[in-house]
Amino acid sequence: YGSPIYIKVNSDISIQFSIRLIKEKTLHTEDYTKQWIYGLFFGSLCLIFLYNIAVSFFVRDINYFYYLGYVLTFGFGQLSLLGFWSYFFVPESFYLKRIGIPLFFTLCLYFFIRFSTHFLRIKKRFPKIHRISTVLSWIALGN
């Protein structure tokens, strides 16, 4: 407990973090619990994705393509947000680490808009709103 603690933080973008000093056993317990929760969350996302792939082979509807794109990009967006994307998938690429969050959530937004407009049949029911949603989906990709 009398040992010095050294912290060095270096970043190209603004960064905020909090420091909390806890005992080693508490750290391991909290980390173990978090890892289980993350495992359940991403495992359920994988099951949802795999189940919908199986259903999409039989149904063959464009809505399933958009929904699968949404679930996949949402999952990768969450992986990026929590830091797992850069740690497991692209540990050596600084560029891919930086664009993970905006890339995946932009694609997620695009697939969500496309899924919503096709699933609700907005083109037939509300043509003006369909044009707006099409423009919004292309704007989402443009960012």
JSON list of C-alpha atoms in Angstrom, two decimals:
[
{"chain": "A", "resi": 1, "resn": "TYR", "atom": "CA", "xyz": [0.00, 0.00, 0.00]},
{"chain": "A", "resi": 2, "resn": "GLY", "atom": "CA", "xyz": [3.00, 2.29, 0.32]},
{"chain": "A", "resi": 3, "resn": "SER", "atom": "CA", "xyz": [4.12, 1.78, -3.30]},
{"chain": "A", "resi": 4, "resn": "PRO", "atom": "CA", "xyz": [3.99, 4.69, -5.75]},
{"chain": "A", "resi": 5, "resn": "ILE", "atom": "CA", "xyz": [1.49, 4.55, -8.61]},
{"chain": "A", "resi": 6, "resn": "TYR", "atom": "CA", "xyz": [2.51, 5.96, -11.98]},
{"chain": "A", "resi": 7, "resn": "ILE", "atom": "CA", "xyz": [-0.04, 6.74, -14.68]},
{"chain": "A", "resi": 8, "resn": "LYS", "atom": "CA", "xyz": [0.70, 7.96, -18.18]},
{"chain": "A", "resi": 9, "resn": "VAL", "atom": "CA", "xyz": [-2.09, 8.75, -20.63]},
{"chain": "A", "resi": 10, "resn": "ASN", "atom": "CA", "xyz": [-1.42, 9.59, -24.27]},
{"chain": "A", "resi": 11, "resn": "SER", "atom": "CA", "xyz": [-4.13, 10.11, -26.87]},
{"chain": "A", "resi": 12, "resn": "ASP", "atom": "CA", "xyz": [-4.72, 11.91, -30.17]},
{"chain": "A", "resi": 13, "resn": "ILE", "atom": "CA", "xyz": [-8.33, 12.56, -29.25]},
{"chain": "A", "resi": 14, "resn": "SER", "atom": "CA", "xyz": [-9.88, 13.92, -26.07]},
{"chain": "A", "resi": 15, "resn": "ILE", "atom": "CA", "xyz": [-10.16, 11.35, -23.33]},
{"chain": "A", "resi": 16, "resn": "GLN", "atom": "CA", "xyz": [-11.96, 11.24, -20.02]},
{"chain": "A", "resi": 17, "resn": "PHE", "atom": "CA", "xyz": [-11.57, 8.60, -17.37]},
{"chain": "A", "resi": 18, "resn": "SER", "atom": "CA", "xyz": [-12.11, 8.14, -13.69]},
{"chain": "A", "resi": 19, "resn": "ILE", "atom": "CA", "xyz": [-9.73, 6.55, -11.22]},
{"chain": "A", "resi": 20, "resn": "ARG", "atom": "CA", "xyz": [-10.95, 4.33, -8.45]},
{"chain": "A", "resi": 21, "resn": "LEU", "atom": "CA", "xyz": [-8.55, 2.58, -6.10]},
{"chain": "A", "resi": 22, "resn": "ILE", "atom": "CA", "xyz": [-9.79, -0.84, -4.99]},
{"chain": "A", "resi": 23, "resn": "LYS", "atom": "CA", "xyz": [-8.35, -4.05, -3.61]},
{"chain": "A", "resi": 24, "resn": "GLU", "atom": "CA", "xyz": [-7.08, -6.72, -5.98]},
{"chain": "A", "resi": 25, "resn": "LYS", "atom": "CA", "xyz": [-9.70, -9.27, -4.95]},
{"chain": "A", "resi": 26, "resn": "THR", "atom": "CA", "xyz": [-12.51, -6.77, -5.58]},
{"chain": "A", "resi": 27, "resn": "LEU", "atom": "CA", "xyz": [-11.02, -5.98, -8.99]},
{"chain": "A", "resi": 28, "resn": "HIS", "atom": "CA", "xyz": [-10.97, -9.65, -9.97]},
{"chain": "A", "resi": 29, "resn": "THR", "atom": "CA", "xyz": [-14.53, -10.21, -8.75]},
{"chain": "A", "resi": 30, "resn": "GLU", "atom": "CA", "xyz": [-15.92, -7.18, -10.62]},
{"chain": "A", "resi": 31, "resn": "ASP", "atom": "CA", "xyz": [-13.98, -8.03, -13.77]},
{"chain": "A", "resi": 32, "resn": "TYR", "atom": "CA", "xyz": [-15.12, -11.65, -13.68]},
{"chain": "A", "resi": 33, "resn": "THR", "atom": "CA", "xyz": [-18.76, -10.56, -13.35]},
{"chain": "A", "resi": 34, "resn": "LYS", "atom": "CA", "xyz": [-18.44, -8.05, -16.21]},
{"chain": "A", "resi": 35, "resn": "GLN", "atom": "CA", "xyz": [-16.86, -10.65, -18.48]},
{"chain": "A", "resi": 36, "resn": "TRP", "atom": "CA", "xyz": [-19.76, -13.05, -17.84]},
{"chain": "A", "resi": 37, "resn": "ILE", "atom": "CA", "xyz": [-22.30, -10.33, -18.60]},
{"chain": "A", "resi": 38, "resn": "TYR", "atom": "CA", "xyz": [-20.48, -9.37, -21.81]},
{"chain": "A", "resi": 39, "resn": "GLY", "atom": "CA", "xyz": [-20.30, -13.03, -22.79]},
{"chain": "A", "resi": 40, "resn": "LEU", "atom": "CA", "xyz": [-24.03, -13.47, -22.30]},
{"chain": "A", "resi": 41, "resn": "PHE", "atom": "CA", "xyz": [-24.79, -10.29, -24.22]},
{"chain": "A", "resi": 42, "resn": "PHE", "atom": "CA", "xyz": [-22.59, -11.05, -27.23]},
{"chain": "A", "resi": 43, "resn": "GLY", "atom": "CA", "xyz": [-23.53, -14.72, -27.13]},
{"chain": "A", "resi": 44, "resn": "SER", "atom": "CA", "xyz": [-27.21, -13.81, -27.36]},
{"chain": "A", "resi": 45, "resn": "LEU", "atom": "CA", "xyz": [-26.44, -11.45, -30.26]},
{"chain": "A", "resi": 46, "resn": "CYS", "atom": "CA", "xyz": [-24.65, -14.31, -32.04]},
{"chain": "A", "resi": 47, "resn": "LEU", "atom": "CA", "xyz": [-27.60, -16.63, -31.45]},
{"chain": "A", "resi": 48, "resn": "ILE", "atom": "CA", "xyz": [-30.02, -14.01, -32.79]},
{"chain": "A", "resi": 49, "resn": "PHE", "atom": "CA", "xyz": [-27.82, -13.56, -35.86]},
{"chain": "A", "resi": 50, "resn": "LEU", "atom": "CA", "xyz": [-27.44, -17.31, -36.52]},
{"chain": "A", "resi": 51, "resn": "TYR", "atom": "CA", "xyz": [-31.14, -18.00, -35.99]},
{"chain": "A", "resi": 52, "resn": "ASN", "atom": "CA", "xyz": [-32.11, -15.26, -38.44]},
{"chain": "A", "resi": 53, "resn": "ILE", "atom": "CA", "xyz": [-29.62, -16.52, -41.02]},
{"chain": "A", "resi": 54, "resn": "ALA", "atom": "CA", "xyz": [-31.34, -19.91, -40.85]},
{"chain": "A", "resi": 55, "resn": "VAL", "atom": "CA", "xyz": [-34.79, -18.31, -41.15]},
{"chain": "A", "resi": 56, "resn": "SER", "atom": "CA", "xyz": [-33.66, -16.08, -44.03]},
{"chain": "A", "resi": 57, "resn": "PHE", "atom": "CA", "xyz": [-32.70, -19.13, -46.12]},
{"chain": "A", "resi": 58, "resn": "PHE", "atom": "CA", "xyz": [-36.29, -20.34, -45.99]},
{"chain": "A", "resi": 59, "resn": "VAL", "atom": "CA", "xyz": [-38.15, -17.02, -46.12]},
{"chain": "A", "resi": 60, "resn": "ARG", "atom": "CA", "xyz": [-35.90, -15.26, -48.67]},
{"chain": "A", "resi": 61, "resn": "ASP", "atom": "CA", "xyz": [-37.17, -11.79, -47.86]},
{"chain": "A", "resi": 62, "resn": "ILE", "atom": "CA", "xyz": [-35.14, -8.58, -48.21]},
{"chain": "A", "resi": 63, "resn": "ASN", "atom": "CA", "xyz": [-36.23, -7.60, -44.69]},
{"chain": "A", "resi": 64, "resn": "TYR", "atom": "CA", "xyz": [-34.10, -10.39, -43.26]},
{"chain": "A", "resi": 65, "resn": "PHE", "atom": "CA", "xyz": [-31.05, -9.09, -45.12]},
{"chain": "A", "resi": 66, "resn": "TYR", "atom": "CA", "xyz": [-31.55, -5.65, -43.61]},
{"chain": "A", "resi": 67, "resn": "TYR", "atom": "CA", "xyz": [-32.25, -7.10, -40.17]},
{"chain": "A", "resi": 68, "resn": "LEU", "atom": "CA", "xyz": [-29.14, -9.31, -40.33]},
{"chain": "A", "resi": 69, "resn": "GLY", "atom": "CA", "xyz": [-27.10, -6.29, -41.36]},
{"chain": "A", "resi": 70, "resn": "TYR", "atom": "CA", "xyz": [-28.53, -4.33, -38.46]},
{"chain": "A", "resi": 71, "resn": "VAL", "atom": "CA", "xyz": [-27.81, -7.04, -35.87]},
{"chain": "A", "resi": 72, "resn": "LEU", "atom": "CA", "xyz": [-24.29, -7.66, -37.22]},
{"chain": "A", "resi": 73, "resn": "THR", "atom": "CA", "xyz": [-23.29, -4.00, -37.34]},
{"chain": "A", "resi": 74, "resn": "PHE", "atom": "CA", "xyz": [-24.92, -3.33, -33.96]},
{"chain": "A", "resi": 75, "resn": "GLY", "atom": "CA", "xyz": [-22.91, -6.19, -32.48]},
{"chain": "A", "resi": 76, "resn": "PHE", "atom": "CA", "xyz": [-19.67, -4.95, -33.97]},
{"chain": "A", "resi": 77, "resn": "GLY", "atom": "CA", "xyz": [-20.54, -1.41, -32.87]},
{"chain": "A", "resi": 78, "resn": "GLN", "atom": "CA", "xyz": [-20.92, -2.63, -29.30]},
{"chain": "A", "resi": 79, "resn": "LEU", "atom": "CA", "xyz": [-17.63, -4.55, -29.62]},
{"chain": "A", "resi": 80, "resn": "SER", "atom": "CA", "xyz": [-15.96, -1.30, -30.74]},
{"chain": "A", "resi": 81, "resn": "LEU", "atom": "CA", "xyz": [-17.57, 0.74, -28.01]},
{"chain": "A", "resi": 82, "resn": "LEU", "atom": "CA", "xyz": [-16.37, -1.64, -25.30]},
{"chain": "A", "resi": 83, "resn": "GLY", "atom": "CA", "xyz": [-12.88, -1.97, -26.80]},
{"chain": "A", "resi": 84, "resn": "PHE", "atom": "CA", "xyz": [-13.15, -5.63, -27.79]},
{"chain": "A", "resi": 85, "resn": "TRP", "atom": "CA", "xyz": [-13.08, -4.82, -31.53]},
{"chain": "A", "resi": 86, "resn": "SER", "atom": "CA", "xyz": [-9.63, -3.29, -31.34]},
{"chain": "A", "resi": 87, "resn": "TYR", "atom": "CA", "xyz": [-8.33, -5.89, -28.88]},
{"chain": "A", "resi": 88, "resn": "PHE", "atom": "CA", "xyz": [-9.47, -9.06, -30.65]},
{"chain": "A", "resi": 89, "resn": "PHE", "atom": "CA", "xyz": [-9.97, -8.16, -34.31]},
{"chain": "A", "resi": 90, "resn": "VAL", "atom": "CA", "xyz": [-7.54, -5.37, -35.25]},
{"chain": "A", "resi": 91, "resn": "PRO", "atom": "CA", "xyz": [-4.84, -5.15, -32.56]},
{"chain": "A", "resi": 92, "resn": "GLU", "atom": "CA", "xyz": [-2.19, -3.83, -34.96]},
{"chain": "A", "resi": 93, "resn": "SER", "atom": "CA", "xyz": [-4.22, -1.33, -36.97]},
{"chain": "A", "resi": 94, "resn": "PHE", "atom": "CA", "xyz": [-4.52, 2.09, -35.37]},
{"chain": "A", "resi": 95, "resn": "TYR", "atom": "CA", "xyz": [-6.70, 3.33, -38.24]},
{"chain": "A", "resi": 96, "resn": "LEU", "atom": "CA", "xyz": [-9.27, 0.54, -37.88]},
{"chain": "A", "resi": 97, "resn": "LYS", "atom": "CA", "xyz": [-9.34, 1.05, -34.11]},
{"chain": "A", "resi": 98, "resn": "ARG", "atom": "CA", "xyz": [-10.27, 4.70, -34.57]},
{"chain": "A", "resi": 99, "resn": "ILE", "atom": "CA", "xyz": [-12.99, 4.21, -37.18]},
{"chain": "A", "resi": 100, "resn": "GLY", "atom": "CA", "xyz": [-14.68, 1.21, -35.55]},
{"chain": "A", "resi": 101, "resn": "ILE", "atom": "CA", "xyz": [-17.33, 3.07, -33.57]},
{"chain": "A", "resi": 102, "resn": "PRO", "atom": "CA", "xyz": [-18.43, 5.55, -36.27]},
{"chain": "A", "resi": 103, "resn": "LEU", "atom": "CA", "xyz": [-18.25, 2.94, -39.05]},
{"chain": "A", "resi": 104, "resn": "PHE", "atom": "CA", "xyz": [-20.34, 0.27, -37.37]},
{"chain": "A", "resi": 105, "resn": "PHE", "atom": "CA", "xyz": [-22.95, 2.59, -35.89]},
{"chain": "A", "resi": 106, "resn": "THR", "atom": "CA", "xyz": [-23.33, 4.41, -39.21]},
{"chain": "A", "resi": 107, "resn": "LEU", "atom": "CA", "xyz": [-23.91, 1.11, -40.97]},
{"chain": "A", "resi": 108, "resn": "CYS", "atom": "CA", "xyz": [-26.24, 0.12, -38.14]},
{"chain": "A", "resi": 109, "resn": "LEU", "atom": "CA", "xyz": [-28.29, 3.26, -38.70]},
{"chain": "A", "resi": 110, "resn": "TYR", "atom": "CA", "xyz": [-28.40, 2.61, -42.45]},
{"chain": "A", "resi": 111, "resn": "PHE", "atom": "CA", "xyz": [-29.66, -0.97, -42.02]},
{"chain": "A", "resi": 112, "resn": "PHE", "atom": "CA", "xyz": [-32.17, 0.15, -39.38]},
{"chain": "A", "resi": 113, "resn": "ILE", "atom": "CA", "xyz": [-33.68, 2.77, -41.69]},
{"chain": "A", "resi": 114, "resn": "ARG", "atom": "CA", "xyz": [-33.81, 0.36, -44.63]},
{"chain": "A", "resi": 115, "resn": "PHE", "atom": "CA", "xyz": [-35.34, -2.41, -42.51]},
{"chain": "A", "resi": 116, "resn": "SER", "atom": "CA", "xyz": [-37.95, -0.06, -41.04]},
{"chain": "A", "resi": 117, "resn": "THR", "atom": "CA", "xyz": [-39.05, 1.33, -44.39]},
{"chain": "A", "resi": 118, "resn": "HIS", "atom": "CA", "xyz": [-39.29, -2.09, -46.04]},
{"chain": "A", "resi": 119, "resn": "PHE", "atom": "CA", "xyz": [-40.90, -3.86, -43.09]},
{"chain": "A", "resi": 120, "resn": "LEU", "atom": "CA", "xyz": [-43.55, -1.17, -42.58]},
{"chain": "A", "resi": 121, "resn": "ARG", "atom": "CA", "xyz": [-44.11, -0.85, -46.37]},
{"chain": "A", "resi": 122, "resn": "ILE", "atom": "CA", "xyz": [-43.68, 2.90, -46.18]},
{"chain": "A", "resi": 123, "resn": "LYS", "atom": "CA", "xyz": [-43.09, 3.21, -49.93]},
{"chain": "A", "resi": 124, "resn": "LYS", "atom": "CA", "xyz": [-46.65, 2.12, -50.64]},
{"chain": "A", "resi": 125, "resn": "ARG", "atom": "CA", "xyz": [-48.34, 3.76, -47.64]},
{"chain": "A", "resi": 126, "resn": "PHE", "atom": "CA", "xyz": [-46.44, 7.07, -47.33]},
{"chain": "A", "resi": 127, "resn": "PRO", "atom": "CA", "xyz": [-44.47, 7.91, -50.51]},
{"chain": "A", "resi": 128, "resn": "LYS", "atom": "CA", "xyz": [-43.22, 11.26, -49.19]},
{"chain": "A", "resi": 129, "resn": "ILE", "atom": "CA", "xyz": [-41.88, 9.69, -45.99]},
{"chain": "A", "resi": 130, "resn": "HIS", "atom": "CA", "xyz": [-40.26, 6.98, -48.10]},
{"chain": "A", "resi": 131, "resn": "ARG", "atom": "CA", "xyz": [-38.32, 9.59, -50.04]},
{"chain": "A", "resi": 132, "resn": "ILE", "atom": "CA", "xyz": [-37.22, 11.20, -46.77]},
{"chain": "A", "resi": 133, "resn": "SER", "atom": "CA", "xyz": [-36.13, 7.85, -45.33]},
{"chain": "A", "resi": 134, "resn": "THR", "atom": "CA", "xyz": [-34.19, 7.05, -48.49]},
{"chain": "A", "resi": 135, "resn": "VAL", "atom": "CA", "xyz": [-32.39, 10.37, -48.27]},
{"chain": "A", "resi": 136, "resn": "LEU", "atom": "CA", "xyz": [-31.69, 9.78, -44.55]},
{"chain": "A", "resi": 137, "resn": "SER", "atom": "CA", "xyz": [-30.27, 6.32, -45.24]},
{"chain": "A", "resi": 138, "resn": "TRP", "atom": "CA", "xyz": [-27.89, 7.71, -47.86]},
{"chain": "A", "resi": 139, "resn": "ILE", "atom": "CA", "xyz": [-26.93, 10.59, -45.57]},
{"chain": "A", "resi": 140, "resn": "ALA", "atom": "CA", "xyz": [-26.15, 8.03, -42.88]},
{"chain": "A", "resi": 141, "resn": "LEU", "atom": "CA", "xyz": [-23.76, 6.29, -45.27]},
{"chain": "A", "resi": 142, "resn": "GLY", "atom": "CA", "xyz": [-22.25, 9.60, -46.33]},
{"chain": "A", "resi": 143, "resn": "ASN", "atom": "CA", "xyz": [-21.06, 10.46, -42.81]}
]
